[in-house]
XYZ file of C-alpha atoms in Angstrom:
621
model
C 83.920 124.484 124.032
C 81.043 122.329 122.745
C 77.900 121.795 124.769
C 78.972 118.317 125.849
C 82.308 119.594 127.120
C 80.627 122.523 128.823
C 78.152 120.195 130.508
C 81.022 117.964 131.682
C 82.887 120.957 133.101
C 79.772 122.118 134.933
C 79.285 118.639 136.317
C 82.902 118.598 137.474
C 82.548 121.965 139.179
C 79.283 120.856 140.781
C 80.929 117.738 142.223
C 83.820 119.812 143.568
C 81.423 122.304 145.132
C 79.325 119.558 146.747
C 82.464 117.920 148.115
C 83.716 121.219 149.520
C 80.353 121.882 151.185
C 80.356 118.400 152.700
C 83.909 118.851 154.016
C 82.955 122.197 155.523
C 79.767 120.756 157.000
C 81.541 117.960 158.852
C 84.579 120.013 159.852
C 84.431 123.786 159.369
C 87.668 124.375 161.249
C 89.365 121.557 159.368
C 88.703 123.420 156.109
C 89.702 126.809 157.555
C 93.007 125.551 158.935
C 93.656 123.700 155.657
C 93.351 127.047 153.845
C 95.652 128.797 156.317
C 98.182 125.963 156.164
C 98.171 126.001 152.352
C 98.773 129.782 152.304
C 101.686 129.557 154.742
C 103.276 126.607 152.909
C 103.117 128.598 149.641
C 104.738 131.723 151.077
C 107.261 130.092 153.440
C 109.774 128.967 150.719
C 110.218 132.565 149.557
C 111.587 133.738 152.903
C 114.989 131.980 152.593
C 115.029 132.913 148.889
C 114.590 136.617 149.718
C 117.192 136.408 152.481
C 119.678 134.646 150.185
C 119.116 137.246 147.468
C 119.591 140.039 149.979
C 122.866 138.558 151.285
C 124.213 138.024 147.739
C 123.476 141.639 146.851
C 125.166 142.796 150.085
C 128.252 140.708 149.291
C 128.362 142.037 145.740
C 128.418 145.660 146.910
C 130.876 144.929 149.737
C 128.543 145.364 152.730
C 130.100 145.222 156.207
C 130.414 141.781 157.809
C 128.371 142.926 160.830
C 125.401 143.816 158.635
C 125.703 140.492 156.809
C 125.539 138.625 160.115
C 122.524 140.639 161.300
C 120.702 139.964 158.028
C 121.516 136.247 158.161
C 120.415 135.882 161.789
C 117.242 137.887 161.120
C 116.466 135.627 158.182
C 117.035 132.504 160.248
C 114.805 133.784 163.053
C 112.026 134.691 160.630
C 112.321 131.300 158.906
C 112.268 129.503 162.261
C 109.247 131.501 163.436
C 107.331 130.760 160.232
C 108.179 127.065 160.556
C 106.872 127.042 164.123
C 103.671 128.774 163.052
C 103.259 126.395 160.116
C 103.831 123.389 162.365
C 101.281 124.665 164.892
C 98.706 125.386 162.179
C 99.258 121.916 160.691
C 98.654 120.322 164.089
C 95.436 122.309 164.468
C 94.427 121.287 160.955
C 95.101 117.596 161.645
C 93.253 117.783 164.969
C 90.151 119.342 163.439
C 90.280 117.007 160.433
C 90.221 114.111 162.913
C 87.156 115.691 164.544
C 85.581 116.087 161.104
C 86.160 112.407 160.373
C 84.623 111.488 163.720
C 81.568 113.595 162.807
C 81.460 111.927 159.403
C 81.583 108.390 160.832
C 78.935 109.293 163.405
C 76.717 110.568 160.571
C 77.236 107.275 158.723
C 76.327 105.301 161.843
C 73.307 107.450 162.672
C 72.106 107.115 159.090
C 72.201 103.363 159.506
C 69.918 103.720 162.531
C 67.619 106.409 161.130
C 66.894 105.189 157.618
C 63.843 103.076 156.929
C 64.443 99.350 157.293
C 62.905 98.888 153.847
C 65.628 101.166 152.452
C 68.310 99.416 154.466
C 67.219 96.072 153.026
C 66.711 97.226 149.429
C 68.910 96.086 146.492
C 69.574 99.725 145.568
C 70.989 100.521 149.017
C 73.071 97.345 149.021
C 74.549 98.291 145.641
C 75.251 101.793 146.952
C 77.026 100.411 150.020
C 79.085 98.127 147.786
C 80.075 101.118 145.682
C 81.118 103.018 148.818
C 83.182 100.064 150.042
C 84.942 99.798 146.680
C 85.821 103.502 146.641
C 87.041 103.364 150.222
C 89.141 100.256 149.646
C 91.095 102.134 146.962
C 92.072 104.932 149.327
C 89.152 107.259 148.698
C 87.784 107.565 152.203
C 86.165 110.890 153.055
C 89.341 112.182 154.746
C 91.072 112.353 151.355
C 89.004 115.458 150.530
C 90.866 117.475 153.163
C 94.263 116.368 151.832
C 93.251 117.110 148.234
C 91.933 120.499 149.299
C 95.273 121.397 150.897
C 97.085 120.310 147.731
C 94.814 122.286 145.422
C 94.837 125.463 147.527
C 98.584 125.148 148.070
C 99.059 125.035 144.282
C 96.886 128.097 143.794
C 98.688 130.032 146.537
C 102.098 128.954 145.205
C 101.162 130.198 141.754
C 99.794 133.442 143.176
C 102.929 134.038 145.261
C 105.114 133.475 142.198
C 103.061 135.963 140.194
C 103.392 138.536 142.990
C 107.187 138.120 143.001
C 107.463 138.278 139.207
C 105.283 141.345 138.650
C 108.104 143.832 139.404
C 110.372 141.929 137.004
C 108.041 141.903 134.023
C 106.859 145.477 134.562
C 110.406 146.844 134.632
C 111.526 148.840 131.579
C 115.128 147.849 132.252
C 114.232 144.176 131.917
C 112.723 144.652 128.477
C 115.800 146.271 126.997
C 117.025 144.327 123.955
C 115.525 141.587 121.822
C 116.814 138.694 123.968
C 114.115 139.187 126.602
C 111.416 139.177 123.975
C 112.665 135.949 122.396
C 113.106 134.189 125.684
C 109.740 135.392 126.917
C 108.151 133.914 123.788
C 109.994 130.682 124.596
C 108.610 130.782 128.142
C 105.086 131.242 126.768
C 105.588 128.218 124.505
C 106.697 126.180 127.518
C 103.594 127.294 129.432
C 101.403 126.235 126.507
C 103.119 122.825 126.469
C 102.515 122.487 130.186
C 98.870 123.405 129.670
C 98.459 120.773 126.946
C 100.099 118.119 129.110
C 97.925 118.941 132.109
C 94.762 119.324 130.058
C 94.941 116.062 128.121
C 97.558 113.677 129.495
C 96.830 114.112 133.200
C 93.031 113.735 132.884
C 93.672 110.508 130.953
C 95.552 109.226 133.970
C 92.701 110.176 136.273
C 90.185 108.704 133.823
C 91.868 105.310 134.163
C 91.696 105.669 137.939
C 88.081 106.807 137.770
C 87.015 103.887 135.587
C 88.387 101.358 138.057
C 85.163 100.191 139.633
C 84.838 96.716 141.108
C 81.059 96.679 140.969
C 79.969 95.762 137.471
C 79.033 92.106 137.808
C 78.623 89.334 140.360
C 82.192 88.069 140.116
C 83.612 91.507 140.845
C 81.224 91.970 143.746
C 82.415 88.642 145.119
C 86.021 89.814 144.868
C 85.106 92.857 146.930
C 83.453 90.586 149.477
C 86.498 88.317 149.780
C 89.039 91.152 149.966
C 87.287 93.183 152.649
C 88.471 90.906 155.431
C 85.082 89.413 156.257
C 86.587 86.188 157.549
C 87.577 85.357 161.098
C 87.977 82.205 163.162
C 84.279 81.318 162.724
C 84.529 80.975 158.934
C 87.928 79.282 159.199
C 86.357 75.943 160.165
C 84.106 75.695 157.112
C 86.827 76.878 154.735
C 89.087 74.061 155.912
C 86.502 71.292 156.165
C 85.027 71.942 152.702
C 88.223 73.104 150.951
C 86.523 76.395 150.125
C 89.920 78.021 149.529
C 89.766 76.908 145.874
C 86.451 78.703 145.373
C 87.760 81.860 147.026
C 90.944 81.667 144.950
C 88.827 81.508 141.767
C 87.160 84.834 142.498
C 90.427 86.389 143.633
C 92.161 85.416 140.360
C 89.286 86.851 138.323
C 89.724 90.208 140.035
C 93.503 89.974 139.676
C 93.196 89.808 135.874
C 91.112 92.961 135.780
C 93.453 94.685 138.190
C 96.437 93.791 135.984
C 94.700 95.387 132.989
C 94.051 98.478 135.082
C 97.695 98.679 136.203
C 98.848 98.287 132.573
C 96.625 101.162 131.391
C 97.622 103.312 134.313
C 101.349 102.642 133.757
C 101.061 103.518 130.057
C 99.377 106.853 130.742
C 101.684 107.538 133.647
C 104.732 106.841 131.427
C 103.533 109.379 128.855
C 103.027 111.893 131.623
C 106.511 111.292 133.062
C 108.101 111.795 129.623
C 106.364 115.097 128.989
C 106.967 116.207 132.549
C 110.705 115.562 132.196
C 110.736 117.317 128.820
C 108.927 120.287 130.326
C 111.367 120.626 133.211
C 114.480 120.412 131.018
C 113.224 123.173 128.737
C 111.887 125.179 131.666
C 115.030 125.121 133.754
C 117.300 125.820 130.792
C 115.144 128.665 129.539
C 114.779 130.258 132.972
C 118.492 130.210 133.730
C 119.412 131.549 130.285
C 116.870 134.352 130.636
C 117.902 135.576 134.061
C 121.654 135.128 133.485
C 121.620 137.073 130.223
C 119.617 139.866 131.848
C 122.012 139.869 134.787
C 125.010 140.123 132.432
C 123.264 142.988 130.638
C 122.926 144.751 133.976
C 119.133 144.507 134.157
C 119.216 142.215 137.213
C 121.305 142.116 140.345
C 123.087 138.949 141.502
C 120.519 138.376 144.230
C 117.659 138.896 141.779
C 119.002 136.055 139.651
C 118.384 133.636 142.555
C 115.019 135.116 143.498
C 113.510 135.372 140.025
C 114.834 131.971 138.904
C 113.052 130.304 141.801
C 109.916 132.398 141.243
C 109.677 131.561 137.544
C 110.114 127.844 138.216
C 107.449 128.031 140.954
C 105.204 129.902 138.519
C 105.365 127.157 135.884
C 105.239 124.417 138.514
C 102.225 126.135 140.075
C 100.326 125.940 136.801
C 101.160 122.255 136.526
C 100.091 121.514 140.098
C 96.840 123.465 139.776
C 95.686 121.227 136.928
C 96.793 118.083 138.706
C 95.292 119.106 142.036
C 92.043 120.223 140.416
C 91.560 116.857 138.719
C 92.701 115.081 141.883
C 90.111 116.884 143.980
C 87.459 116.184 141.368
C 88.185 112.432 141.343
C 88.264 112.364 145.152
C 84.955 114.242 145.211
C 83.425 111.951 142.616
C 84.425 108.949 144.699
C 82.503 110.494 147.598
C 79.273 110.871 145.621
C 78.154 107.444 146.782
C 78.540 108.200 150.479
C 76.947 111.650 150.063
C 74.040 110.049 148.227
C 73.753 107.558 151.086
C 73.784 110.271 153.758
C 71.206 112.331 151.847
C 68.716 109.503 151.415
C 65.282 110.662 152.487
C 62.926 108.507 154.517
C 59.896 107.269 152.575
C 58.070 105.890 155.596
C 55.405 108.137 157.065
C 56.164 108.923 160.707
C 53.032 109.835 162.635
C 52.771 111.901 165.790
C 50.019 110.201 167.782
C 51.440 108.923 171.101
C 50.920 105.292 172.035
C 49.093 105.127 175.353
C 51.042 103.389 178.091
C 49.066 100.457 179.468
C 49.155 96.694 179.695
C 49.098 94.331 176.722
C 45.430 93.546 177.307
C 44.556 97.077 176.168
C 46.134 96.773 172.720
C 44.215 95.447 169.718
C 45.906 95.001 166.342
C 44.175 94.158 163.069
C 45.409 93.362 159.555
C 42.879 94.570 156.988
C 43.230 93.183 153.444
C 47.033 93.411 153.641
C 49.149 92.393 150.674
C 52.911 92.830 150.475
C 55.873 92.366 148.165
C 59.472 93.186 148.998
C 61.270 96.100 147.281
C 62.535 95.107 143.850
C 60.371 91.964 143.793
C 57.238 91.642 141.687
C 55.878 88.612 143.540
C 53.559 89.057 146.505
C 54.755 87.427 149.724
C 51.402 88.036 151.444
C 48.049 88.182 149.707
C 44.919 89.871 151.025
C 45.588 89.042 154.678
C 42.924 89.941 157.217
C 43.383 88.854 160.814
C 43.036 90.119 164.363
C 45.409 89.526 167.234
C 43.264 88.532 170.164
C 44.545 90.469 173.121
C 46.275 88.636 175.955
C 46.200 85.317 174.147
C 49.016 83.175 172.872
C 49.047 82.907 169.080
C 51.078 80.363 167.138
C 51.800 81.246 163.515
C 52.753 78.085 161.638
C 53.415 77.031 158.097
C 56.089 75.721 155.798
C 59.232 77.721 155.030
C 58.483 80.658 152.749
C 54.799 80.787 153.646
C 55.016 84.425 154.826
C 55.204 83.925 158.605
C 58.205 86.193 159.280
C 56.897 88.815 156.854
C 53.764 89.150 158.991
C 55.956 90.074 161.966
C 58.009 92.552 159.954
C 54.782 94.295 158.975
C 53.412 94.071 162.502
C 56.544 95.774 163.864
C 56.464 98.276 161.007
C 59.822 97.413 159.574
C 57.893 97.571 156.302
C 54.603 99.166 155.334
C 51.990 97.082 153.497
C 51.962 97.320 149.726
C 48.167 97.251 149.942
C 45.691 97.388 152.831
C 46.325 98.685 156.346
C 47.269 97.597 159.856
C 45.564 99.255 162.824
C 46.286 99.578 166.527
C 43.125 100.253 168.510
C 41.371 101.090 165.204
C 43.991 103.704 164.180
C 46.360 103.083 161.258
C 49.763 102.314 162.768
C 51.330 104.821 160.336
C 49.761 107.613 162.363
C 51.495 106.666 165.607
C 54.834 108.019 166.720
C 57.231 105.494 165.172
C 59.549 105.048 168.150
C 56.670 104.738 170.618
C 54.972 102.151 168.439
C 58.183 100.107 168.200
C 58.492 100.152 171.979
C 55.418 97.955 172.461
C 57.213 94.983 170.856
C 59.907 92.617 172.048
C 60.977 90.425 169.132
C 63.428 87.560 168.767
C 63.965 87.164 165.028
C 65.365 83.946 163.612
C 68.389 85.909 162.358
C 68.913 87.795 165.626
C 72.264 89.436 166.328
C 74.432 89.248 169.432
C 77.374 91.617 169.768
C 80.971 91.040 170.820
C 80.236 92.922 174.037
C 79.560 91.958 177.682
C 76.604 89.606 178.032
C 74.765 92.103 180.274
C 74.921 94.790 177.592
C 73.681 92.257 175.046
C 70.669 91.473 177.220
C 69.830 95.108 178.015
C 70.887 96.503 174.615
C 72.391 99.380 176.595
C 75.673 100.413 178.192
C 74.103 101.132 181.577
C 71.674 98.492 182.813
C 70.202 96.679 185.798
C 72.542 93.733 186.421
C 70.103 91.969 188.753
C 67.302 92.218 186.200
C 69.596 90.980 183.425
C 70.588 87.965 185.515
C 66.939 87.130 186.235
C 66.035 87.335 182.549
C 68.913 85.042 181.606
C 67.752 82.576 184.248
C 64.146 82.695 183.017
C 65.372 82.069 179.452
C 67.138 78.890 180.580
C 70.669 80.305 180.527
C 71.022 80.460 184.311
C 73.433 77.560 184.859
C 75.872 78.745 182.200
C 75.600 82.322 183.420
C 76.422 81.351 187.005
C 79.557 79.535 185.808
C 80.942 82.681 184.190
C 83.574 84.315 186.450
C 82.659 87.865 185.405
C 78.908 87.178 185.279
C 77.201 89.976 183.305
C 80.566 91.584 182.479
C 81.692 88.480 180.586
C 82.328 89.314 176.932
C 80.774 87.200 174.213
C 83.191 85.866 171.583
C 86.880 86.631 171.281
C 86.865 89.499 168.804
C 87.997 92.076 171.367
C 88.610 90.154 174.606
C 90.971 87.211 175.032
C 88.798 85.802 177.799
C 85.585 86.175 175.783
C 83.351 83.094 175.787
C 82.101 81.117 172.836
C 78.454 80.055 172.964
C 76.440 77.509 171.070
C 73.526 78.349 168.787
C 71.029 77.253 171.434
C 72.721 79.374 174.105
C 72.699 82.353 171.774
C 68.953 81.950 171.284
C 68.431 81.887 175.050
C 70.366 85.156 175.419
C 68.249 86.676 172.652
C 65.100 85.555 174.484
C 66.471 87.087 177.703
C 66.867 90.354 175.799
C 63.209 90.215 174.795
C 62.229 89.607 178.430
C 64.420 92.468 179.665
C 62.584 94.970 177.451
C 59.303 93.950 179.125
C 57.097 95.053 176.216
C 53.367 94.231 176.070
C 53.802 92.237 172.830
C 56.344 89.417 172.740
C 57.164 87.841 169.383
C 59.365 84.783 168.979
C 60.324 83.984 165.383
C 61.658 80.409 165.234
C 63.052 80.830 168.774
C 63.854 77.138 169.285
C 65.446 76.262 165.951
C 68.772 75.463 167.636
C 67.226 73.538 170.550
C 66.516 69.835 170.818
C 62.859 68.764 171.333
C 63.223 68.324 175.099
C 64.883 71.726 175.567
C 62.251 73.190 173.272
C 59.425 71.747 175.423
C 61.031 73.058 178.609
C 61.550 76.503 177.121
C 57.957 76.817 175.910
C 56.400 75.565 179.139
C 58.529 77.993 181.157
C 58.149 80.871 178.729
C 54.387 80.526 178.672
C 54.383 81.122 182.420
C 56.753 84.103 182.088
C 54.604 85.833 179.458
C 51.626 85.890 181.822
C 48.860 88.166 180.566
C 50.891 89.657 177.727
C 50.146 88.986 174.094
C 52.609 86.420 172.760
C 53.141 85.372 169.149
C 55.151 82.264 168.342
C 56.285 81.698 164.758
C 57.531 78.249 163.884
C 57.477 75.509 161.306
C 57.831 73.058 164.228
C 54.402 72.595 165.725
C 55.426 71.846 169.324
C 54.675 75.451 170.275
C 51.036 75.048 169.298
C 50.129 73.023 172.416
C 50.906 76.081 174.566
C 48.806 78.517 172.520
C 45.184 79.550 172.671
C 45.020 80.229 168.944
C 46.789 78.932 165.850
C 47.116 80.671 162.460
C 48.187 78.477 159.539
C 49.896 80.142 156.567
C 50.541 78.644 153.148
C 52.001 80.393 150.087
C 51.388 83.860 151.531
C 47.802 83.311 152.638
C 46.084 82.625 155.940
C 44.324 79.352 155.187
C 43.283 78.131 158.665
C 42.802 79.532 162.152
C 41.538 78.010 165.384
C 42.501 75.926 168.391
C 44.743 72.891 168.187
C 41.860 70.486 168.757
C 39.695 72.118 166.095
C 42.472 72.194 163.499
C 43.721 68.673 164.148
C 40.155 67.417 163.679
C 40.069 68.794 160.118
C 41.671 65.865 158.321
C 41.701 67.751 155.017
C 43.428 70.796 156.479
C 47.087 71.843 156.186
C 47.549 71.824 159.955
C 46.500 68.173 160.198
C 49.003 67.360 157.423
C 51.871 69.243 159.088
C 51.089 67.838 162.538
C 51.105 64.223 161.451
C 54.222 64.770 159.326
C 56.104 65.902 162.430
C 54.426 63.868 165.172
C 56.472 60.737 164.369
C 59.586 62.521 165.631
C 58.000 63.260 169.004
C 55.685 60.339 169.853
C 55.374 56.710 168.766
C 52.000 56.152 170.450
C 49.544 58.691 169.056
C 49.625 61.917 167.124
C 47.644 63.830 169.719
C 50.068 63.344 172.597
C 51.964 66.347 173.855
C 55.266 67.085 172.184
């Protein structure tokens, strides 16, 4: 074998070993019972064969009818007992494989929670998840490893059992009498070589076609994966109908269909070659086996019962070789398809997690500073923030304003340590936030992002972000967020499910109502820092004014940060930070900034004021 082939074989064995370790790690008993089940299934077929051979020999020598009946009943009882044991072991195997899959899915979910947000949001991780989805959609979920393992081990045990049965035959001097046995044995060896060639070259070609089927090479194929994963429900149905988007979706589906047809054609061609050689193998095999054992029986070397037993054993021997090659390649392909998910589960966190505890006290005791912070997102060469230095004045209300894309939301992501700065540092009470315990640091923030997520769960659990929660507190927070009237009209109150994904009586809510629930969730957490990122985007100006005036009272002495490109929030804030193209270009009070006629704030204010007041630009929104 050349070095390239040797390297490929080592890689194949490494993948198989990693897959076996992963299967064992998630379900040790699932693997153990798979081994036991495979051993029993390999041995079990020989029991009726041995019994049949025994009865034939007894009939041939004229054994008493009573003894024949006892032998037959004994054989039936043994067969029945083995079947019961096999059935019980299979149930145990299936039960523990189900547990293993539960452990596997829990590991996937926990990984989603534990990995750095920067990793979760990176192009590399998104490509990896797409690869995992593609492999899974073609039937290569992790559970397939247990089925492939049973097949492979069953083939090995079947081959081993056949060898054990055939050893007495091929070590017998009586069997080797005459030249016929030698000739037929040579024929059998030739058949085995043919089987080896078929399994070695034809079968891997079949698996190679399967292995090369990967819907992840360009944008069109990724779109096909997106459209075929069932991402659409009643929410998307409206837009698809109004804008006739079905033609666009059909375009991507047809593109993938063409590639799939090519794949099916290649697979069918290889599979046809395999079927031809497989049929050829079996015709020669069966004919050769029967000729061999019958001639030796006629020559007196084998008993009548041995003809049955050894014929079955020889066929199982050849079939075992065939299945071993097939099962080996099958397990390898299944293992290779799991490399993506194993790579995902083994991703290491890059973010430094400190150990310093965050002292528990009111918001007025926390002081956060950005020191020469610059940042660019993973995979992007352009800086989103440039040399930002700013201090959050404790207990005050800060409005962060600017045009879309000016870096406002990125500031909050860095503040909450979803990302670490590319350059510079952020400190809490003069200590780099990297040195604090990550979970404790996160607990000082309540944030409503502009792309917040509500779940198809009871509204109370959405507000508390927990299964068990204080229903009275949740109701108060919903009322403070302006959702009180709608909440009181719900028959199940906090147990009312949002949306209709899982409950027929689930309620649909508007975008503005969803934002109010998200704000109630921020209030329920009761953290010393409250951050609202475009919290009123779905509200009309009047509702926006009411929400801000009420929310400003609710916040009290806590530090509040409002991010918006609509400047109505600024009238309720002590301090205003103006961002433009990733830089902090102005900071001060509303009166000071509006007086600077050459400043960006003055420009933005007067551009929006016409929508709120016809009298003068300085009136309240």
